[in-house]
PDB file of N, CA, C and O in Angstrom:
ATOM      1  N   UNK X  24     122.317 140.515  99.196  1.00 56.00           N
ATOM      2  CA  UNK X  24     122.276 141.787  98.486  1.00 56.00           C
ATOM      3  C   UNK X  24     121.257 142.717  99.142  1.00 56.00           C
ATOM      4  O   UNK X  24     120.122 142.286  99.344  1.00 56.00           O
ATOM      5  N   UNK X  25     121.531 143.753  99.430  1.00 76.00           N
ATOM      6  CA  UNK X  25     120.837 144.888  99.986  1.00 76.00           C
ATOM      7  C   UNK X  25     119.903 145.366  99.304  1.00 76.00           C
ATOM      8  O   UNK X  25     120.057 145.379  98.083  1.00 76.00           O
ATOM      9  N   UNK X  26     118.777 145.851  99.829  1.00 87.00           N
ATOM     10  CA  UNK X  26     117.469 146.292  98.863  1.00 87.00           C
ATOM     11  C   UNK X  26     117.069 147.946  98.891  1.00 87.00           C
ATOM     12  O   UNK X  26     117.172 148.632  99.908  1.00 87.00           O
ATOM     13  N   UNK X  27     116.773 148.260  98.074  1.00 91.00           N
ATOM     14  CA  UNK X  27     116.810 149.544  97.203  1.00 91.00           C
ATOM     15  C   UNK X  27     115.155 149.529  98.754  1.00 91.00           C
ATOM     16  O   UNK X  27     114.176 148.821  98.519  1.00 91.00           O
ATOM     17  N   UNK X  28     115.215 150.450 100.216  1.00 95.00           N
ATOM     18  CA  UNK X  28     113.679 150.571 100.738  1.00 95.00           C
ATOM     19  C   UNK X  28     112.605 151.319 100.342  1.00 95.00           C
ATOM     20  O   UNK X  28     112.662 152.220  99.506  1.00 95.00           O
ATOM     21  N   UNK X  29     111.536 150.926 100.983  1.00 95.00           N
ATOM     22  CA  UNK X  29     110.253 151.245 100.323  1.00 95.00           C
ATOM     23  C   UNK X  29     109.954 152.658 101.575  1.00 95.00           C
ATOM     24  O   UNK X  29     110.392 152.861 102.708  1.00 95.00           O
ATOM     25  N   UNK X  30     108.917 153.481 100.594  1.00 96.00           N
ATOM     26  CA  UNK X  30     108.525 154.471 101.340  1.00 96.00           C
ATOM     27  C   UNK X  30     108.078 154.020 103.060  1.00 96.00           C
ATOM     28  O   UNK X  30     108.195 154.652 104.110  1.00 96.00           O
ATOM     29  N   UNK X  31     107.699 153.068 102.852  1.00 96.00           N
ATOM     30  CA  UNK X  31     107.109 152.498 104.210  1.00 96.00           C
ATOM     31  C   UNK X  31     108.434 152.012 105.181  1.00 96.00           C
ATOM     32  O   UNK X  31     108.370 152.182 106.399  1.00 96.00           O
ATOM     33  N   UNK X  32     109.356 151.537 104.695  1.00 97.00           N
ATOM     34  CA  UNK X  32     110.610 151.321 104.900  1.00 97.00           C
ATOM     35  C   UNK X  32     110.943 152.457 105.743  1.00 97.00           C
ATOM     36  O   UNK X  32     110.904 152.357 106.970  1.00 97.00           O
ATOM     37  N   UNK X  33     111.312 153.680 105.067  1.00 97.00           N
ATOM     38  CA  UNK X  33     111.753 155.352 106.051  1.00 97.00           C
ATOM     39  C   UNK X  33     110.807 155.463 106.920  1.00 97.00           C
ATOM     40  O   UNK X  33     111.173 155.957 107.986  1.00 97.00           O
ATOM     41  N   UNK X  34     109.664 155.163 106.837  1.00 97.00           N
ATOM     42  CA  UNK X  34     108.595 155.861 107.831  1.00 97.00           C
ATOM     43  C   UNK X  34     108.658 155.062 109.048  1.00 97.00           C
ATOM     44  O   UNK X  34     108.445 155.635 110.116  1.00 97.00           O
ATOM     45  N   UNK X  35     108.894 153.947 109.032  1.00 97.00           N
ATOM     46  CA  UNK X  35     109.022 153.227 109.830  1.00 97.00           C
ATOM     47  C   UNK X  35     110.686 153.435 110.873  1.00 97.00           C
ATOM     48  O   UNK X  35     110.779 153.305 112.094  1.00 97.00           O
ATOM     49  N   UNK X  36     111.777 153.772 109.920  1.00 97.00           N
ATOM     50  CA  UNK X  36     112.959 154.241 110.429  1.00 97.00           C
ATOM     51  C   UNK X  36     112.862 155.673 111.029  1.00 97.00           C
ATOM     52  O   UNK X  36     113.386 155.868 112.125  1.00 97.00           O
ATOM     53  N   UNK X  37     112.081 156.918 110.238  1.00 98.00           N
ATOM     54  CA  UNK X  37     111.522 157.751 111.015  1.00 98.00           C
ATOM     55  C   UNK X  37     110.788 157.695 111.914  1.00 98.00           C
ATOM     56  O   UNK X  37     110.408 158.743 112.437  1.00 98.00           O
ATOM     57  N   UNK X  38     110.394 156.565 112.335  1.00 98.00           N
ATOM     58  CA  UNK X  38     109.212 156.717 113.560  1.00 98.00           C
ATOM     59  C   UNK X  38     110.335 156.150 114.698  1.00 98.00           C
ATOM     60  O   UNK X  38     110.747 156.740 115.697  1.00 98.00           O
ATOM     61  N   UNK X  39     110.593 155.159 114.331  1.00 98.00           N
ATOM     62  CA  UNK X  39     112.193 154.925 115.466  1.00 98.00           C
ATOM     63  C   UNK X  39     112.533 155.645 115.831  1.00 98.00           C
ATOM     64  O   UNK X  39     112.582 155.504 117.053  1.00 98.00           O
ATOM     65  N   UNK X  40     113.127 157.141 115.306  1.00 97.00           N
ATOM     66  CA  UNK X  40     113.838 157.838 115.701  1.00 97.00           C
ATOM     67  C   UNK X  40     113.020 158.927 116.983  1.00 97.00           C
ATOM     68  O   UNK X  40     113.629 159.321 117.978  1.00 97.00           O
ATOM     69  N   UNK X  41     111.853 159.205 116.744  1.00 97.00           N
ATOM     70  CA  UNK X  41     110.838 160.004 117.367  1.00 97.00           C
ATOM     71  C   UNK X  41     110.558 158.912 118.489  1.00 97.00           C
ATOM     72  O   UNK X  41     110.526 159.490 119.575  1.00 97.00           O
ATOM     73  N   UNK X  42     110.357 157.626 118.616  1.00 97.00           N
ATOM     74  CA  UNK X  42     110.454 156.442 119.614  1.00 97.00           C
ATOM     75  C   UNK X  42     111.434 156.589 120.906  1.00 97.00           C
ATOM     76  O   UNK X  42     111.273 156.607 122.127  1.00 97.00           O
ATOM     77  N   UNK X  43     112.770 156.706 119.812  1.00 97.00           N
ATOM     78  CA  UNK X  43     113.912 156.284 120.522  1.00 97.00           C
ATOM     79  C   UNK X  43     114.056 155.265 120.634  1.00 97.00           C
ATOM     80  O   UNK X  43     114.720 154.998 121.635  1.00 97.00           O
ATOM     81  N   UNK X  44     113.671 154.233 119.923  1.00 98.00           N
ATOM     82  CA  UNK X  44     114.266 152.560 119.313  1.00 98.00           C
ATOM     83  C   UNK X  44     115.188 152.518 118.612  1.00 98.00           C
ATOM     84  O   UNK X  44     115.930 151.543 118.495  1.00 98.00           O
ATOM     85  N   UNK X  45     115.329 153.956 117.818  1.00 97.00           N
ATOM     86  CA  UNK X  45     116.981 153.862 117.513  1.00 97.00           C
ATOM     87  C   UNK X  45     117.986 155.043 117.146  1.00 97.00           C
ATOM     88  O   UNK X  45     117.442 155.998 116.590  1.00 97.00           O
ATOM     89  N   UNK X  46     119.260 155.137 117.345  1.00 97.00           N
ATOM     90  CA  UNK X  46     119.642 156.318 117.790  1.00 97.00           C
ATOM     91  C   UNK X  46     119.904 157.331 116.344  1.00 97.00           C
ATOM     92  O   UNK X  46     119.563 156.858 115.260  1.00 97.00           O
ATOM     93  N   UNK X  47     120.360 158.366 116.388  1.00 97.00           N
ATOM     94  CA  UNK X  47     120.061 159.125 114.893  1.00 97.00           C
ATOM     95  C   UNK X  47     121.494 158.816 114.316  1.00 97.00           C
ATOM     96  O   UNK X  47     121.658 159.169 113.148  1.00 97.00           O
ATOM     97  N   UNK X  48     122.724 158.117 115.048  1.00 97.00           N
ATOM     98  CA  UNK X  48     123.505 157.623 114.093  1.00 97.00           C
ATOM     99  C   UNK X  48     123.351 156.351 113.579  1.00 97.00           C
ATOM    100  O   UNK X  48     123.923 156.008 112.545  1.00 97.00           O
ATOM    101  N   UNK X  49     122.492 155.486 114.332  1.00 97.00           N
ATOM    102  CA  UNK X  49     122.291 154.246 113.713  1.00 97.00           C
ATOM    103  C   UNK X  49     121.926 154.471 112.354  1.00 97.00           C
ATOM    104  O   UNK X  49     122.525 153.974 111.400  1.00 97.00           O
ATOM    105  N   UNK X  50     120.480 155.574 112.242  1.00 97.00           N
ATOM    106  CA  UNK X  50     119.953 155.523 111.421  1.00 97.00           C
ATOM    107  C   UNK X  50     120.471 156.510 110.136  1.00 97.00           C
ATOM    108  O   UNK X  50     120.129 156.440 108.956  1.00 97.00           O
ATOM    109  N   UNK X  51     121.152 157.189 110.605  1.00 97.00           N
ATOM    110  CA  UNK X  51     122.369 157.924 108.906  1.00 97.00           C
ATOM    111  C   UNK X  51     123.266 156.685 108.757  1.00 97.00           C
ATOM    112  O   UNK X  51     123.345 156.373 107.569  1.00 97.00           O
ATOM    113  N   UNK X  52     123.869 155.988 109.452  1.00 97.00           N
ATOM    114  CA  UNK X  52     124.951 155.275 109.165  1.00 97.00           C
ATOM    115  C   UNK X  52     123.759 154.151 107.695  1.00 97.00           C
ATOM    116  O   UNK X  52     124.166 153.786 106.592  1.00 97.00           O
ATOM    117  N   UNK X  53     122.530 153.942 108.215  1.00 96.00           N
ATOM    118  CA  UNK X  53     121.569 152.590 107.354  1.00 96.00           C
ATOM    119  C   UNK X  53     121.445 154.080 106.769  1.00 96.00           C
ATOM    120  O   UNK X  53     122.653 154.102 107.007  1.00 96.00           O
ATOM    121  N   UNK X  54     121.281 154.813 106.460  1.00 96.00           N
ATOM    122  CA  UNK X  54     120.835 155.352 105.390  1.00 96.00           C
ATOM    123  C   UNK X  54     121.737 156.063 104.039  1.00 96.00           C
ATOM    124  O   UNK X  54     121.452 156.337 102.873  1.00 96.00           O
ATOM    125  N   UNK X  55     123.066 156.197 104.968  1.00 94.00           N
ATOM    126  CA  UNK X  55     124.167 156.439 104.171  1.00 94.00           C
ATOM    127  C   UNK X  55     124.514 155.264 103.594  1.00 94.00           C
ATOM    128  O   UNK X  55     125.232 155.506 102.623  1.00 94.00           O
ATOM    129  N   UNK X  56     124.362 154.267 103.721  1.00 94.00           N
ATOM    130  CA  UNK X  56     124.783 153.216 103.240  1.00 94.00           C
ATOM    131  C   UNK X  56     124.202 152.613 101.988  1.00 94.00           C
ATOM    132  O   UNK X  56     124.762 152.388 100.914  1.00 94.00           O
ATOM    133  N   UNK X  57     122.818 152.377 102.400  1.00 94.00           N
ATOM    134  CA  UNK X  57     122.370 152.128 101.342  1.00 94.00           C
ATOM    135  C   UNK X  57     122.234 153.241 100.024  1.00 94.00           C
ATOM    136  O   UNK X  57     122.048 152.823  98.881  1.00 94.00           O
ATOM    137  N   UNK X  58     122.388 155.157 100.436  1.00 90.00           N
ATOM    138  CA  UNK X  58     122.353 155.540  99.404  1.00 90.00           C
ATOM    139  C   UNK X  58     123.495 155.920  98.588  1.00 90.00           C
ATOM    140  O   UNK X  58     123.399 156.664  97.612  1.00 90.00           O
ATOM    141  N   UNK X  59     125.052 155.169  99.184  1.00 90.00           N
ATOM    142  CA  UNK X  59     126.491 155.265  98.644  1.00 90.00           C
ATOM    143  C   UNK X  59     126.603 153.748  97.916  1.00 90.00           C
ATOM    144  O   UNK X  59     127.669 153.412  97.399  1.00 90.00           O
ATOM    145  N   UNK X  60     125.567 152.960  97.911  1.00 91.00           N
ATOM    146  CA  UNK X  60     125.924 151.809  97.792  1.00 91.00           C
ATOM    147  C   UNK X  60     125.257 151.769  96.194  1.00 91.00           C
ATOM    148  O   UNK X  60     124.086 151.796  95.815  1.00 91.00           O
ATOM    149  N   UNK X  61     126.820 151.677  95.293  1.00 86.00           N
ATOM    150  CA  UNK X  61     126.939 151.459  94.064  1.00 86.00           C
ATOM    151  C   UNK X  61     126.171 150.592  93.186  1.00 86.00           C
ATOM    152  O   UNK X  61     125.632 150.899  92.123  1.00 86.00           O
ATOM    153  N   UNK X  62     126.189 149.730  93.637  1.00 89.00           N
ATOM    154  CA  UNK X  62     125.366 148.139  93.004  1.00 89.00           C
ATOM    155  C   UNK X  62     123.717 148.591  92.885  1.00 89.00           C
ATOM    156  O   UNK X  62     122.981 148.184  91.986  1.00 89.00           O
ATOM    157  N   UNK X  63     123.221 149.679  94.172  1.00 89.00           N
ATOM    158  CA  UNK X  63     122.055 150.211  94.089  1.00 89.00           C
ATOM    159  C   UNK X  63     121.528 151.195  92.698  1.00 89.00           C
ATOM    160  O   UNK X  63     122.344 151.838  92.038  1.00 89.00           O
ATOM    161  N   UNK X  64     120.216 151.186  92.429  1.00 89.00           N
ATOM    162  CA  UNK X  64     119.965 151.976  91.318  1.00 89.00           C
ATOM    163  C   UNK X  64     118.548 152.603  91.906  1.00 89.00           C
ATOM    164  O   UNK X  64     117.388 152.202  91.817  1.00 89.00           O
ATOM    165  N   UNK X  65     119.152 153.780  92.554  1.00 90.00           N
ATOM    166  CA  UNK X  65     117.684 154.214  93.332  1.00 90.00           C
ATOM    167  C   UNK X  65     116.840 155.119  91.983  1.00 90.00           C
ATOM    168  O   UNK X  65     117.467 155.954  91.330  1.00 90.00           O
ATOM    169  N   UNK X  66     115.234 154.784  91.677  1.00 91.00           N
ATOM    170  CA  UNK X  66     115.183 155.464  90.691  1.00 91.00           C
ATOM    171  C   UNK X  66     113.967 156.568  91.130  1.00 91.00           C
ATOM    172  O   UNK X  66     113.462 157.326  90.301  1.00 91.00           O
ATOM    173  N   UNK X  67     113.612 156.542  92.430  1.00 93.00           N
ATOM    174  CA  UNK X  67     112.508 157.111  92.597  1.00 93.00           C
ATOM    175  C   UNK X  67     113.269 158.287  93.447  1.00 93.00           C
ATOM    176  O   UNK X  67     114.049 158.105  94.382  1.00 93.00           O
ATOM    177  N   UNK X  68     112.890 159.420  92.943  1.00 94.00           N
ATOM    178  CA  UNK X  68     113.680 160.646  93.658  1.00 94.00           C
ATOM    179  C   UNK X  68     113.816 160.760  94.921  1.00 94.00           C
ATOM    180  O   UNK X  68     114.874 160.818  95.547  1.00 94.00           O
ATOM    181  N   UNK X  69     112.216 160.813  95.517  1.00 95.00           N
ATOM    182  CA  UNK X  69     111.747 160.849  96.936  1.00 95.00           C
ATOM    183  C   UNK X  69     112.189 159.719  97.669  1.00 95.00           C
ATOM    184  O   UNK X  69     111.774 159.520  98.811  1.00 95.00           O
ATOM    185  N   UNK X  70     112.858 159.091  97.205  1.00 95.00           N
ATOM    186  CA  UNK X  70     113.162 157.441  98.401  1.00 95.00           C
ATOM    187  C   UNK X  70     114.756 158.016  98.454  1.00 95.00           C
ATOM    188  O   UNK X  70     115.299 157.899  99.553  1.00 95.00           O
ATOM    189  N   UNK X  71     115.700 158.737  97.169  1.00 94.00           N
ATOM    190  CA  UNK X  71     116.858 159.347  96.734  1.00 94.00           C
ATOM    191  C   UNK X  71     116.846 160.039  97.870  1.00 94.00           C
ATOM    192  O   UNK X  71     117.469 159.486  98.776  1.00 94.00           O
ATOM    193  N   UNK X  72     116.127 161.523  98.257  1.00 96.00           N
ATOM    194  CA  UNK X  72     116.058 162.749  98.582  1.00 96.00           C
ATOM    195  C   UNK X  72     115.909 162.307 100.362  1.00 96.00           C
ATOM    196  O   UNK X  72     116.624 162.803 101.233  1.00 96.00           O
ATOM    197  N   UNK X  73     115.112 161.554 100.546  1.00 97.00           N
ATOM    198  CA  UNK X  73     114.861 161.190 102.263  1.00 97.00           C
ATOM    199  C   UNK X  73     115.899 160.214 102.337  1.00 97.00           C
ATOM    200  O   UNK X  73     116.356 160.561 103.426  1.00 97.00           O
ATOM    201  N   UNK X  74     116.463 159.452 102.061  1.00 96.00           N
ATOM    202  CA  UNK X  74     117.760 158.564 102.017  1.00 96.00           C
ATOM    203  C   UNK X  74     119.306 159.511 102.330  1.00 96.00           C
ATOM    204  O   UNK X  74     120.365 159.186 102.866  1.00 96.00           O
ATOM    205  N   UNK X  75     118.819 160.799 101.707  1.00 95.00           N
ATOM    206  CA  UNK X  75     119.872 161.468 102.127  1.00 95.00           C
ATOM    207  C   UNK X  75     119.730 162.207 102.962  1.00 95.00           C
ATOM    208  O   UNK X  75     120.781 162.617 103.456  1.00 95.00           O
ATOM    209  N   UNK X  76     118.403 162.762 103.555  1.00 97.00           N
ATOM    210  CA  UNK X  76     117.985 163.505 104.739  1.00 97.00           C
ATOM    211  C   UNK X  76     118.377 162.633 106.080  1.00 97.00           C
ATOM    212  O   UNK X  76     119.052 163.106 106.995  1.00 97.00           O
ATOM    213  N   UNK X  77     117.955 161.545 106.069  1.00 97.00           N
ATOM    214  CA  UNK X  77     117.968 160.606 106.914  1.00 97.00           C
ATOM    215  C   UNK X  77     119.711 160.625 107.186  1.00 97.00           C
ATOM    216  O   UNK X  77     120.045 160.402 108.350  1.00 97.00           O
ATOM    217  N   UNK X  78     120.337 160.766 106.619  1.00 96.00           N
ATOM    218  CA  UNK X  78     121.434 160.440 106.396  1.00 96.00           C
ATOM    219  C   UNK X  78     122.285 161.674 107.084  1.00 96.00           C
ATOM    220  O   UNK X  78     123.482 161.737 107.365  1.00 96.00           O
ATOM    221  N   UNK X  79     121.292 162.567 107.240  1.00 96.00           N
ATOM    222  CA  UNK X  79     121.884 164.051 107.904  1.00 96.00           C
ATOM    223  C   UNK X  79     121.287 164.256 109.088  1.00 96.00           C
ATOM    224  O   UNK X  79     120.916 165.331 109.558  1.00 96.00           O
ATOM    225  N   UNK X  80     121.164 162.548 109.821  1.00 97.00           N
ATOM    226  CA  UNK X  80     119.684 162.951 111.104  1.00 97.00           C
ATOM    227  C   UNK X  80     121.106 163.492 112.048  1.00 97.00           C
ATOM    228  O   UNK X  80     120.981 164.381 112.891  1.00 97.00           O
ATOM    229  N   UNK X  81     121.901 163.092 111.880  1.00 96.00           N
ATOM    230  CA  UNK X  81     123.199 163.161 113.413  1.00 96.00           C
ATOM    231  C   UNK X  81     123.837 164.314 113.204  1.00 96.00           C
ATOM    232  O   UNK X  81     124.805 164.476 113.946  1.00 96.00           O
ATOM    233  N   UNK X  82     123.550 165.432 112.207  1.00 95.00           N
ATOM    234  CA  UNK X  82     124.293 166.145 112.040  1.00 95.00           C
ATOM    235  C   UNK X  82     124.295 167.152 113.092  1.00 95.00           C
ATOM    236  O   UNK X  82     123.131 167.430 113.378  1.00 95.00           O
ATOM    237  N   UNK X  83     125.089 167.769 113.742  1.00 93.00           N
ATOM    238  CA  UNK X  83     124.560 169.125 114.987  1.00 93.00           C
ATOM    239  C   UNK X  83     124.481 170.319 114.142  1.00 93.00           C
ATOM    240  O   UNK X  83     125.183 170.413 113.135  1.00 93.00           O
ATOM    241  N   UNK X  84     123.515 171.400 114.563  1.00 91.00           N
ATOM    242  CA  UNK X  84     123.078 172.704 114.249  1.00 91.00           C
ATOM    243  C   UNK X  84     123.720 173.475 115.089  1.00 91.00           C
ATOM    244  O   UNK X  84     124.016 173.237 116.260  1.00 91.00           O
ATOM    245  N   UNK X  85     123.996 174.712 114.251  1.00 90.00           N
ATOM    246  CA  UNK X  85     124.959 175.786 115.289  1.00 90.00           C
ATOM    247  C   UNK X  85     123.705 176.666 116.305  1.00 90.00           C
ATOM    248  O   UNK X  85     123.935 177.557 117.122  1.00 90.00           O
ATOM    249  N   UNK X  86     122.479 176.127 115.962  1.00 90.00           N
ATOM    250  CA  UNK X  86     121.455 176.746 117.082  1.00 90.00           C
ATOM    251  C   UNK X  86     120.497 176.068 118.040  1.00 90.00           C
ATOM    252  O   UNK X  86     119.746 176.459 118.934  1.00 90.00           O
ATOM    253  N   UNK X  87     120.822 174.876 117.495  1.00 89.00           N
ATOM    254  CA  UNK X  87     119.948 173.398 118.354  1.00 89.00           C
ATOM    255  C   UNK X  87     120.601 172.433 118.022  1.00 89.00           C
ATOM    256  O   UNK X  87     121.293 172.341 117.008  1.00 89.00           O
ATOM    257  N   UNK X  88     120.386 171.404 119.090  1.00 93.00           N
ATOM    258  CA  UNK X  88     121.335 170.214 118.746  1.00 93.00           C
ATOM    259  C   UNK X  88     121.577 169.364 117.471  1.00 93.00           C
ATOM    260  O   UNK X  88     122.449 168.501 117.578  1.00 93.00           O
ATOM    261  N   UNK X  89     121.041 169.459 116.471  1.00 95.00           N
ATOM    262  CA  UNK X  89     121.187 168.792 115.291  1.00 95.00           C
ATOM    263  C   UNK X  89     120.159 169.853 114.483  1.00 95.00           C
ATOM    264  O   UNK X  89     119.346 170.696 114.863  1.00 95.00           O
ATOM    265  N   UNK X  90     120.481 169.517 113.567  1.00 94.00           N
ATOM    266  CA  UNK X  90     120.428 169.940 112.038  1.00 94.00           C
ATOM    267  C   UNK X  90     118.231 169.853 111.965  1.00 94.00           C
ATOM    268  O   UNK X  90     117.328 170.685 111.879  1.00 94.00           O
ATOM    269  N   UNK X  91     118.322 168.472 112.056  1.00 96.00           N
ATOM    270  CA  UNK X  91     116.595 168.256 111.932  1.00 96.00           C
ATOM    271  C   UNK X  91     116.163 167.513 113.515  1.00 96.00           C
ATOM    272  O   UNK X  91     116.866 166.826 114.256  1.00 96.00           O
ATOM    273  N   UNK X  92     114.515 168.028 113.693  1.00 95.00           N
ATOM    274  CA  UNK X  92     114.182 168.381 114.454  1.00 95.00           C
ATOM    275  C   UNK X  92     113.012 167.119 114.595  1.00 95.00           C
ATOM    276  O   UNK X  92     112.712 166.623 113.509  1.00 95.00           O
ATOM    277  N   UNK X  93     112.446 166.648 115.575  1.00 96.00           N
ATOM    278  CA  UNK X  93     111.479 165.929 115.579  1.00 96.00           C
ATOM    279  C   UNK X  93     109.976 166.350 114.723  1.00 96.00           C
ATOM    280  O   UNK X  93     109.087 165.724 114.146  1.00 96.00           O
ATOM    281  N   UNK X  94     110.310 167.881 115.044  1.00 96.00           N
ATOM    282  CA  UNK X  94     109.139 168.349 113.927  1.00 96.00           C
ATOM    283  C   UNK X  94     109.086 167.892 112.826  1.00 96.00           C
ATOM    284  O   UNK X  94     108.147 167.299 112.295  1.00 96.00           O
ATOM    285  N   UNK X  95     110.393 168.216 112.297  1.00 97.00           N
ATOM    286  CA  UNK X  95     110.645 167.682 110.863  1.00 97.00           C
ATOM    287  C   UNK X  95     110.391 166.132 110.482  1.00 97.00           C
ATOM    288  O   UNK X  95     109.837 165.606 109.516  1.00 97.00           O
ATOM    289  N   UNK X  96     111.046 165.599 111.678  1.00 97.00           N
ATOM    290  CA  UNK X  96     110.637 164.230 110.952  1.00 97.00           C
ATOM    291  C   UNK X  96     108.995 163.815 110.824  1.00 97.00           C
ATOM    292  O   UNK X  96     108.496 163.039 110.009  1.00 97.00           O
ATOM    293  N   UNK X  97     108.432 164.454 111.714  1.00 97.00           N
ATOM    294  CA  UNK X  97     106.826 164.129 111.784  1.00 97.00           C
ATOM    295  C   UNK X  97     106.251 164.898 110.050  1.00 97.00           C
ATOM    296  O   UNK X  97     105.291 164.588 109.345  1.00 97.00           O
ATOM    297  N   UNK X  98     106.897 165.537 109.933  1.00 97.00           N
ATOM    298  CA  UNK X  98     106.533 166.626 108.300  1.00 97.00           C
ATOM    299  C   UNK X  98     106.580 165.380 107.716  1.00 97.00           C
ATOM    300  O   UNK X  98     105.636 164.797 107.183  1.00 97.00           O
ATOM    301  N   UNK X  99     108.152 164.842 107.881  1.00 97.00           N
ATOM    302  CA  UNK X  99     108.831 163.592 106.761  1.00 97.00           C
ATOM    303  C   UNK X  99     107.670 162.582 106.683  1.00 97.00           C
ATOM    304  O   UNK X  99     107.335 162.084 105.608  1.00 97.00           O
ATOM    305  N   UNK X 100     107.163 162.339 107.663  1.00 97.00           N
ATOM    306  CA  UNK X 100     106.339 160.833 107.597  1.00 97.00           C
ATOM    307  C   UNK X 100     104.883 161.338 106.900  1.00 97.00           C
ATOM    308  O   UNK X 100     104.144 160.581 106.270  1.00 97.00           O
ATOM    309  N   UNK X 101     104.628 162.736 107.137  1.00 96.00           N
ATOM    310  CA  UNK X 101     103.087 162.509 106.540  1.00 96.00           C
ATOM    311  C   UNK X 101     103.324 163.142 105.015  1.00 96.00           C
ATOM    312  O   UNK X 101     102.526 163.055 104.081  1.00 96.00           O
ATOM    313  N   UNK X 102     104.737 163.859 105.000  1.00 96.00           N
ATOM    314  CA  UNK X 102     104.626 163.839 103.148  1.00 96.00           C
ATOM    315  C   UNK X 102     104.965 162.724 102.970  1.00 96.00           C
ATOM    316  O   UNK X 102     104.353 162.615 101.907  1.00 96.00           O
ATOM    317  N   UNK X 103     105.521 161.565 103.117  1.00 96.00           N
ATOM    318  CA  UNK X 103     106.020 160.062 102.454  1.00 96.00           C
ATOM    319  C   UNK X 103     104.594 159.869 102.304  1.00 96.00           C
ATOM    320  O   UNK X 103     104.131 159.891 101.164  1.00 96.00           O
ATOM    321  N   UNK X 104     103.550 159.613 103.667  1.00 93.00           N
ATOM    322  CA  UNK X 104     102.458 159.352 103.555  1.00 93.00           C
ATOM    323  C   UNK X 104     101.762 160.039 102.235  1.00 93.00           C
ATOM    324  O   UNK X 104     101.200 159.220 101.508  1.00 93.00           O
ATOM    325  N   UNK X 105     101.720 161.061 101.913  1.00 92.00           N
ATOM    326  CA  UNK X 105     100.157 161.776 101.172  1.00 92.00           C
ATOM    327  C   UNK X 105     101.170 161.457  99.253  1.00 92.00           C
ATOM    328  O   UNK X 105     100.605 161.704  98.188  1.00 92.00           O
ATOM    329  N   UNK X 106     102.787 160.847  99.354  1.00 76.00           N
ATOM    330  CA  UNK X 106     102.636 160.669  97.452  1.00 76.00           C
ATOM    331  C   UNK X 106     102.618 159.318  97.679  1.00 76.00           C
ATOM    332  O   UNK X 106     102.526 158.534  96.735  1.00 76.00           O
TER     333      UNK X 106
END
């Protein structure tokens, strides 16, 4: 059974991505998954809300190659960090 991840969980999948240990569809495909996955009962908004960001890392932008930006994910990791 699949587990509902911990803030430390994304930050760690966000830091992959800024690495390049793993690619930005790996990481929507694990993040879409676990947040379509029924049996789950996500109750904490912010694990909800980046579960679905994450989930929009592969998306392309009509002005840069995707949607979110390495900037952004560095934002992502130090707000997970500071709640």
């Amino acid at each position: 059974m699949r587990e509902i991840p911990r803030k430390s969980d994304l930050i760690k999948k966000i830091q992959n991505l800024i690495s390049g240990h793993e690619s930005r569809k790996t990481v929507s495909e694990w993040a879409f998954d676990i947040y379509n996955d029924d049996s789950l009962r996500i109750s904490d908004p912010m694990i909800s809300n980046y579960l679905e960001m994450l989930g929009a890392v592969d998306l392309p932008s009509s002005d840069r190659n995707y949607l979110y930006t390495e900037s952004d994910f560095r934002e992502w990791i130090s707000e997970l960090n500071c709640s």
